[in-house]
Amino acid sequence: FLEGTSPAQWRNGAHAGPMVDWDMKSNLDGLYIAGEGTFSPGDHSFAAATGRYAGRKAAEFARSTDEMGADRRQIDAEKLRVYAPVYRNTGMDWKELNAGICKILQDYCGELKNEELLTIGLKWLDELESGEAATARARNPHELYRVLEVYNIITVGRMMLEASRARKASSSHLDFTRTDYPEVDPPEWKKWVTIKLDGGDVKVGELALDYYGDMEKNYQDH
């Protein structure tokens, strides 16, 4: 996942997104990404073009891959997780839960960032996830959808905080200000920062700004 954000109050991270190769493939076999799910997305035409392209590449992959059997234990575990809010008679409403996440991100991952604030923000998200979020309820399919969406927002919020911690410099291009690293765009930080979950640990990496290589050649090759 490439880090970076638009202004802190925006919900659209134009400089962030999952890493893909020239086939629009992620680092997970079979998972292809297009449109606003990608890094630095564009408009409708961009979404349509990358969607068609990713779909073609995904179909090629599917034709060359043997069918895999379903993991019944994984399916059962996921059904328990997904439907749990439906069986609760009491618990937090999804709107309150969403507001709580927004408050944490506003307070600890706002326009001005530093290590202490970002670390506290991660702590609060952990406590929210293990506390109120674990008791959230849904009274109908619409509310269930919203609760699950909020669970995903917690994950995205954690990614934003971790990516912000990883970039130890301020950047004018990324609209990114760290008060504990006030130097703007130092040469050694003119690079992309990546984060990934490895087991239970967040691993930080980096890529050159022109990591994609020769645009014309790669486009023709793929």
PDB file of C-alpha atoms in Angstrom:
ATOM      1  CA  PHE A   1       0.000   0.000   0.000  1.00  0.00           C
ATOM      2  CA  LEU A   2       1.520   3.319  -1.099  1.00  0.00           C
ATOM      3  CA  GLU A   3       1.282   6.042   1.511  1.00  0.00           C
ATOM      4  CA  GLY A   4       0.580   9.728   1.202  1.00  0.00           C
ATOM      5  CA  THR A   5      -2.668  11.672   1.455  1.00  0.00           C
ATOM      6  CA  SER A   6      -4.574  14.601   0.121  1.00  0.00           C
ATOM      7  CA  PRO A   7      -5.257  17.343   2.683  1.00  0.00           C
ATOM      8  CA  ALA A   8      -5.940  15.702   6.023  1.00  0.00           C
ATOM      9  CA  GLN A   9      -9.640  16.589   6.093  1.00  0.00           C
ATOM     10  CA  TRP A  10     -10.343  14.959   2.702  1.00  0.00           C
ATOM     11  CA  ARG A  11     -11.657  11.426   2.426  1.00  0.00           C
ATOM     12  CA  ASN A  12     -10.095  10.856  -1.020  1.00  0.00           C
ATOM     13  CA  GLY A  13      -6.469   9.753  -0.773  1.00  0.00           C
ATOM     14  CA  ALA A  14      -5.253  10.668  -4.266  1.00  0.00           C
ATOM     15  CA  HIS A  15      -1.675   9.707  -3.433  1.00  0.00           C
ATOM     16  CA  ALA A  16      -2.425   6.378  -1.781  1.00  0.00           C
ATOM     17  CA  GLY A  17      -3.608   2.969  -2.841  1.00  0.00           C
ATOM     18  CA  PRO A  18      -2.732  -0.714  -3.209  1.00  0.00           C
ATOM     19  CA  MET A  19       0.380  -1.527  -5.205  1.00  0.00           C
ATOM     20  CA  VAL A  20      -0.243  -3.145  -8.603  1.00  0.00           C
ATOM     21  CA  ASP A  21       2.001  -4.284 -11.430  1.00  0.00           C
ATOM     22  CA  TRP A  22       1.550  -3.578 -15.152  1.00  0.00           C
ATOM     23  CA  ASP A  23      -1.219  -6.208 -15.266  1.00  0.00           C
ATOM     24  CA  MET A  24      -3.124  -4.364 -12.489  1.00  0.00           C
ATOM     25  CA  LYS A  25      -2.350  -7.355 -10.261  1.00  0.00           C
ATOM     26  CA  SER A  26      -1.739  -6.961  -6.545  1.00  0.00           C
ATOM     27  CA  ASN A  27       0.746  -9.018  -4.555  1.00  0.00           C
ATOM     28  CA  LEU A  28      -2.083 -11.516  -3.913  1.00  0.00           C
ATOM     29  CA  ASP A  29      -2.579 -14.038  -6.712  1.00  0.00           C
ATOM     30  CA  GLY A  30      -5.962 -13.528  -8.341  1.00  0.00           C
ATOM     31  CA  LEU A  31      -6.599 -10.051  -6.909  1.00  0.00           C
ATOM     32  CA  TYR A  32      -6.698  -7.325  -9.582  1.00  0.00           C
ATOM     33  CA  ILE A  33      -7.425  -3.689  -8.831  1.00  0.00           C
ATOM     34  CA  ALA A  34      -8.881  -0.876 -10.954  1.00  0.00           C
ATOM     35  CA  GLY A  35     -10.480   2.558 -10.787  1.00  0.00           C
ATOM     36  CA  GLU A  36     -10.400   4.544  -7.561  1.00  0.00           C
ATOM     37  CA  GLY A  37      -9.049   1.499  -5.768  1.00  0.00           C
ATOM     38  CA  THR A  38      -5.656   2.132  -7.363  1.00  0.00           C
ATOM     39  CA  PHE A  39      -2.887   4.572  -6.570  1.00  0.00           C
ATOM     40  CA  SER A  40      -3.464   8.120  -7.896  1.00  0.00           C
ATOM     41  CA  PRO A  41      -6.845   7.461  -9.556  1.00  0.00           C
ATOM     42  CA  GLY A  42      -8.354   9.601 -12.267  1.00  0.00           C
ATOM     43  CA  ASP A  43     -11.870  10.260 -13.570  1.00  0.00           C
ATOM     44  CA  HIS A  44     -14.605   8.034 -15.042  1.00  0.00           C
ATOM     45  CA  SER A  45     -12.621   7.285 -18.191  1.00  0.00           C
ATOM     46  CA  PHE A  46      -9.698   6.125 -16.038  1.00  0.00           C
ATOM     47  CA  ALA A  47     -11.996   3.828 -14.053  1.00  0.00           C
ATOM     48  CA  ALA A  48     -13.576   2.397 -17.221  1.00  0.00           C
ATOM     49  CA  ALA A  49     -10.239   1.808 -18.947  1.00  0.00           C
ATOM     50  CA  THR A  50      -8.489   0.220 -15.955  1.00  0.00           C
ATOM     51  CA  GLY A  51     -11.590  -1.840 -15.150  1.00  0.00           C
ATOM     52  CA  ARG A  52     -11.680  -3.320 -18.649  1.00  0.00           C
ATOM     53  CA  TYR A  53      -7.919  -3.905 -18.592  1.00  0.00           C
ATOM     54  CA  ALA A  54      -7.873  -5.483 -15.124  1.00  0.00           C
ATOM     55  CA  GLY A  55     -10.850  -7.657 -16.062  1.00  0.00           C
ATOM     56  CA  ARG A  56      -9.041  -8.964 -19.148  1.00  0.00           C
ATOM     57  CA  LYS A  57      -5.909  -9.760 -17.149  1.00  0.00           C
ATOM     58  CA  ALA A  58      -7.939 -11.418 -14.379  1.00  0.00           C
ATOM     59  CA  ALA A  59      -9.720 -13.594 -16.947  1.00  0.00           C
ATOM     60  CA  GLU A  60      -6.358 -14.673 -18.403  1.00  0.00           C
ATOM     61  CA  PHE A  61      -5.173 -15.604 -14.917  1.00  0.00           C
ATOM     62  CA  ALA A  62      -8.372 -17.552 -14.179  1.00  0.00           C
ATOM     63  CA  ARG A  63      -8.071 -19.569 -17.405  1.00  0.00           C
ATOM     64  CA  SER A  64      -4.524 -20.592 -16.515  1.00  0.00           C
ATOM     65  CA  THR A  65      -5.247 -21.538 -12.891  1.00  0.00           C
ATOM     66  CA  ASP A  66      -6.706 -24.738 -11.508  1.00  0.00           C
ATOM     67  CA  GLU A  67      -9.929 -24.388  -9.547  1.00  0.00           C
ATOM     68  CA  MET A  68      -9.333 -24.342  -5.816  1.00  0.00           C
ATOM     69  CA  GLY A  69     -11.617 -25.959  -3.301  1.00  0.00           C
ATOM     70  CA  ALA A  70     -13.371 -23.838  -0.702  1.00  0.00           C
ATOM     71  CA  ASP A  71     -11.977 -23.748   2.835  1.00  0.00           C
ATOM     72  CA  ARG A  72     -15.053 -24.572   4.886  1.00  0.00           C
ATOM     73  CA  ARG A  73     -13.473 -23.511   8.172  1.00  0.00           C
ATOM     74  CA  GLN A  74     -12.547 -20.123   6.750  1.00  0.00           C
ATOM     75  CA  ILE A  75     -16.056 -19.634   5.364  1.00  0.00           C
ATOM     76  CA  ASP A  76     -17.701 -20.565   8.664  1.00  0.00           C
ATOM     77  CA  ALA A  77     -15.411 -18.270  10.630  1.00  0.00           C
ATOM     78  CA  GLU A  78     -16.135 -15.372   8.282  1.00  0.00           C
ATOM     79  CA  LYS A  79     -19.897 -15.940   8.499  1.00  0.00           C
ATOM     80  CA  LEU A  80     -19.675 -15.796  12.291  1.00  0.00           C
ATOM     81  CA  ARG A  81     -17.800 -12.493  12.080  1.00  0.00           C
ATOM     82  CA  VAL A  82     -20.063 -10.931   9.454  1.00  0.00           C
ATOM     83  CA  TYR A  83     -23.404 -11.883  10.995  1.00  0.00           C
ATOM     84  CA  ALA A  84     -22.457 -11.353  14.663  1.00  0.00           C
ATOM     85  CA  PRO A  85     -23.964  -7.798  14.833  1.00  0.00           C
ATOM     86  CA  VAL A  86     -27.369  -9.165  13.753  1.00  0.00           C
ATOM     87  CA  TYR A  87     -27.642 -11.384  16.831  1.00  0.00           C
ATOM     88  CA  ARG A  88     -26.946  -8.610  19.350  1.00  0.00           C
ATOM     89  CA  ASN A  89     -29.891  -6.933  21.049  1.00  0.00           C
ATOM     90  CA  THR A  90     -27.787  -4.166  22.537  1.00  0.00           C
ATOM     91  CA  GLY A  91     -24.645  -2.399  21.432  1.00  0.00           C
ATOM     92  CA  MET A  92     -23.366   0.684  19.666  1.00  0.00           C
ATOM     93  CA  ASP A  93     -25.064   2.023  16.550  1.00  0.00           C
ATOM     94  CA  TRP A  94     -22.929   2.221  13.391  1.00  0.00           C
ATOM     95  CA  LYS A  95     -23.359   6.003  13.220  1.00  0.00           C
ATOM     96  CA  GLU A  96     -21.912   6.478  16.695  1.00  0.00           C
ATOM     97  CA  LEU A  97     -19.074   4.113  15.883  1.00  0.00           C
ATOM     98  CA  ASN A  98     -18.290   5.966  12.663  1.00  0.00           C
ATOM     99  CA  ALA A  99     -18.334   9.302  14.487  1.00  0.00           C
ATOM    100  CA  GLY A 100     -15.888   7.911  17.049  1.00  0.00           C
ATOM    101  CA  ILE A 101     -13.441   6.888  14.315  1.00  0.00           C
ATOM    102  CA  CYS A 102     -13.725  10.316  12.674  1.00  0.00           C
ATOM    103  CA  LYS A 103     -12.988  12.012  15.993  1.00  0.00           C
ATOM    104  CA  ILE A 104      -9.856   9.895  16.528  1.00  0.00           C
ATOM    105  CA  LEU A 105      -8.540  10.665  13.033  1.00  0.00           C
ATOM    106  CA  GLN A 106      -9.345  14.367  13.374  1.00  0.00           C
ATOM    107  CA  ASP A 107      -7.564  14.636  16.724  1.00  0.00           C
ATOM    108  CA  TYR A 108      -4.543  12.417  16.067  1.00  0.00           C
ATOM    109  CA  CYS A 109      -4.044  12.386  12.284  1.00  0.00           C
ATOM    110  CA  GLY A 110      -5.038  15.917  11.341  1.00  0.00           C
ATOM    111  CA  GLU A 111      -3.240  18.598   9.400  1.00  0.00           C
ATOM    112  CA  LEU A 112      -0.328  18.694  11.879  1.00  0.00           C
ATOM    113  CA  LYS A 113       1.145  15.315  12.791  1.00  0.00           C
ATOM    114  CA  ASN A 114       3.878  13.995  15.066  1.00  0.00           C
ATOM    115  CA  GLU A 115       4.991  10.646  16.468  1.00  0.00           C
ATOM    116  CA  GLU A 116       3.242  11.059  19.813  1.00  0.00           C
ATOM    117  CA  LEU A 117      -0.123  11.970  18.313  1.00  0.00           C
ATOM    118  CA  LEU A 118       0.007   9.194  15.715  1.00  0.00           C
ATOM    119  CA  THR A 119       0.920   6.587  18.336  1.00  0.00           C
ATOM    120  CA  ILE A 120      -1.946   7.689  20.583  1.00  0.00           C
ATOM    121  CA  GLY A 121      -4.301   7.542  17.596  1.00  0.00           C
ATOM    122  CA  LEU A 122      -3.340   3.910  16.945  1.00  0.00           C
ATOM    123  CA  LYS A 123      -3.917   3.101  20.617  1.00  0.00           C
ATOM    124  CA  TRP A 124      -7.394   4.643  20.521  1.00  0.00           C
ATOM    125  CA  LEU A 125      -8.301   2.743  17.351  1.00  0.00           C
ATOM    126  CA  ASP A 126      -7.166  -0.521  18.970  1.00  0.00           C
ATOM    127  CA  GLU A 127      -9.315   0.193  22.019  1.00  0.00           C
ATOM    128  CA  LEU A 128     -12.306   1.169  19.875  1.00  0.00           C
ATOM    129  CA  GLU A 129     -11.986  -2.001  17.800  1.00  0.00           C
ATOM    130  CA  SER A 130     -11.740  -4.327  20.811  1.00  0.00           C
ATOM    131  CA  GLY A 131     -14.390  -2.402  22.767  1.00  0.00           C
ATOM    132  CA  GLU A 132     -17.328  -0.615  21.173  1.00  0.00           C
ATOM    133  CA  ALA A 133     -16.822  -2.049  17.684  1.00  0.00           C
ATOM    134  CA  ALA A 134     -16.887  -5.614  19.030  1.00  0.00           C
ATOM    135  CA  THR A 135     -20.352  -4.984  20.474  1.00  0.00           C
ATOM    136  CA  ALA A 136     -21.876  -3.071  17.534  1.00  0.00           C
ATOM    137  CA  ARG A 137     -25.374  -4.209  16.568  1.00  0.00           C
ATOM    138  CA  ALA A 138     -27.391  -4.253  13.344  1.00  0.00           C
ATOM    139  CA  ARG A 139     -31.190  -4.422  13.234  1.00  0.00           C
ATOM    140  CA  ASN A 140     -31.541  -4.973   9.478  1.00  0.00           C
ATOM    141  CA  PRO A 141     -29.453  -5.689   6.354  1.00  0.00           C
ATOM    142  CA  HIS A 142     -28.807  -1.991   5.733  1.00  0.00           C
ATOM    143  CA  GLU A 143     -27.380  -1.495   9.217  1.00  0.00           C
ATOM    144  CA  LEU A 144     -25.324  -4.688   8.889  1.00  0.00           C
ATOM    145  CA  TYR A 145     -23.770  -3.334   5.700  1.00  0.00           C
ATOM    146  CA  ARG A 146     -22.961  -0.088   7.499  1.00  0.00           C
ATOM    147  CA  VAL A 147     -21.426  -1.835  10.513  1.00  0.00           C
ATOM    148  CA  LEU A 148     -19.156  -3.886   8.235  1.00  0.00           C
ATOM    149  CA  GLU A 149     -18.225  -0.722   6.346  1.00  0.00           C
ATOM    150  CA  VAL A 150     -17.225   0.926   9.629  1.00  0.00           C
ATOM    151  CA  TYR A 151     -15.078  -2.098  10.494  1.00  0.00           C
ATOM    152  CA  ASN A 152     -13.242  -1.502   7.207  1.00  0.00           C
ATOM    153  CA  ILE A 153     -12.886   2.197   8.026  1.00  0.00           C
ATOM    154  CA  ILE A 154     -11.067   1.243  11.230  1.00  0.00           C
ATOM    155  CA  THR A 155      -8.570  -0.692   9.120  1.00  0.00           C
ATOM    156  CA  VAL A 156      -8.149   2.230   6.708  1.00  0.00           C
ATOM    157  CA  GLY A 157      -7.663   4.605   9.633  1.00  0.00           C
ATOM    158  CA  ARG A 158      -4.956   2.364  11.045  1.00  0.00           C
ATOM    159  CA  MET A 159      -3.241   2.315   7.625  1.00  0.00           C
ATOM    160  CA  MET A 160      -3.325   6.116   7.472  1.00  0.00           C
ATOM    161  CA  LEU A 161      -1.747   6.398  10.912  1.00  0.00           C
ATOM    162  CA  GLU A 162       0.934   3.797  10.158  1.00  0.00           C
ATOM    163  CA  ALA A 163       1.789   5.404   6.805  1.00  0.00           C
ATOM    164  CA  SER A 164       2.010   8.805   8.467  1.00  0.00           C
ATOM    165  CA  ARG A 165       4.385   7.403  11.072  1.00  0.00           C
ATOM    166  CA  ALA A 166       6.546   5.834   8.369  1.00  0.00           C
ATOM    167  CA  ARG A 167       7.202   9.109   6.504  1.00  0.00           C
ATOM    168  CA  LYS A 168       9.548  10.995   8.810  1.00  0.00           C
ATOM    169  CA  ALA A 169       9.599  14.225   6.810  1.00  0.00           C
ATOM    170  CA  SER A 170       7.213  16.930   5.703  1.00  0.00           C
ATOM    171  CA  SER A 171       6.143  17.168   2.061  1.00  0.00           C
ATOM    172  CA  SER A 172       4.568  20.009   0.106  1.00  0.00           C
ATOM    173  CA  HIS A 173       3.506  17.685  -2.741  1.00  0.00           C
ATOM    174  CA  LEU A 174       1.672  15.356  -0.343  1.00  0.00           C
ATOM    175  CA  ASP A 175       0.228  18.212   1.768  1.00  0.00           C
ATOM    176  CA  PHE A 176       1.896  16.424   4.654  1.00  0.00           C
ATOM    177  CA  THR A 177       3.205  18.220   7.749  1.00  0.00           C
ATOM    178  CA  ARG A 178       5.052  16.584  10.642  1.00  0.00           C
ATOM    179  CA  THR A 179       5.919  19.028  13.397  1.00  0.00           C
ATOM    180  CA  ASP A 180       8.669  16.709  14.662  1.00  0.00           C
ATOM    181  CA  TYR A 181      10.221  16.528  11.155  1.00  0.00           C
ATOM    182  CA  PRO A 182       9.661  20.071   9.825  1.00  0.00           C
ATOM    183  CA  GLU A 183      12.105  19.941   6.895  1.00  0.00           C
ATOM    184  CA  VAL A 184      10.034  20.009   3.684  1.00  0.00           C
ATOM    185  CA  ASP A 185      10.870  17.521   0.930  1.00  0.00           C
ATOM    186  CA  PRO A 186      14.424  16.602   1.981  1.00  0.00           C
ATOM    187  CA  PRO A 187      16.200  14.793  -0.875  1.00  0.00           C
ATOM    188  CA  GLU A 188      16.416  11.456   0.958  1.00  0.00           C
ATOM    189  CA  TRP A 189      12.606  11.397   1.341  1.00  0.00           C
ATOM    190  CA  LYS A 190      11.746  11.982  -2.313  1.00  0.00           C
ATOM    191  CA  LYS A 191      10.385   8.465  -2.594  1.00  0.00           C
ATOM    192  CA  TRP A 192       7.206   6.493  -2.062  1.00  0.00           C
ATOM    193  CA  VAL A 193       6.687   4.747   1.253  1.00  0.00           C
ATOM    194  CA  THR A 194       4.892   1.401   1.366  1.00  0.00           C
ATOM    195  CA  ILE A 195       3.325  -0.479   4.249  1.00  0.00           C
ATOM    196  CA  LYS A 196       2.130  -4.074   4.437  1.00  0.00           C
ATOM    197  CA  LEU A 197       0.829  -6.401   7.118  1.00  0.00           C
ATOM    198  CA  ASP A 198       3.159  -9.344   7.644  1.00  0.00           C
ATOM    199  CA  GLY A 199       1.577 -11.669  10.165  1.00  0.00           C
ATOM    200  CA  GLY A 200       0.594  -9.231  12.890  1.00  0.00           C
ATOM    201  CA  ASP A 201       3.353  -6.719  12.189  1.00  0.00           C
ATOM    202  CA  VAL A 202       3.345  -3.669   9.936  1.00  0.00           C
ATOM    203  CA  LYS A 203       6.349  -3.695   7.602  1.00  0.00           C
ATOM    204  CA  VAL A 204       7.576  -0.448   6.018  1.00  0.00           C
ATOM    205  CA  GLY A 205       9.227  -0.324   2.602  1.00  0.00           C
ATOM    206  CA  GLU A 206      10.084   2.230  -0.050  1.00  0.00           C
ATOM    207  CA  LEU A 207      10.031   2.713  -3.823  1.00  0.00           C
ATOM    208  CA  ALA A 208      11.641   5.196  -6.181  1.00  0.00           C
ATOM    209  CA  LEU A 209       9.308   7.851  -7.575  1.00  0.00           C
ATOM    210  CA  ASP A 210       9.724   6.318 -11.052  1.00  0.00           C
ATOM    211  CA  TYR A 211       9.425   2.709  -9.850  1.00  0.00           C
ATOM    212  CA  TYR A 212       7.099   1.877 -12.771  1.00  0.00           C
ATOM    213  CA  GLY A 213       9.953   2.033 -15.313  1.00  0.00           C
ATOM    214  CA  ASP A 214       9.714   2.904 -18.992  1.00  0.00           C
ATOM    215  CA  MET A 215       6.085   3.921 -19.574  1.00  0.00           C
ATOM    216  CA  GLU A 216       5.924   3.361 -23.348  1.00  0.00           C
ATOM    217  CA  LYS A 217       7.842   0.064 -23.335  1.00  0.00           C
ATOM    218  CA  ASN A 218       5.929  -1.444 -20.427  1.00  0.00           C
ATOM    219  CA  TYR A 219       2.591  -0.375 -21.872  1.00  0.00           C
ATOM    220  CA  GLN A 220       3.422  -2.072 -25.174  1.00  0.00           C
ATOM    221  CA  ASP A 221       4.797  -5.189 -23.490  1.00  0.00           C
ATOM    222  CA  HIS A 222       1.652  -5.694 -21.441  1.00  0.00           C
TER     223      HIS A 222
END
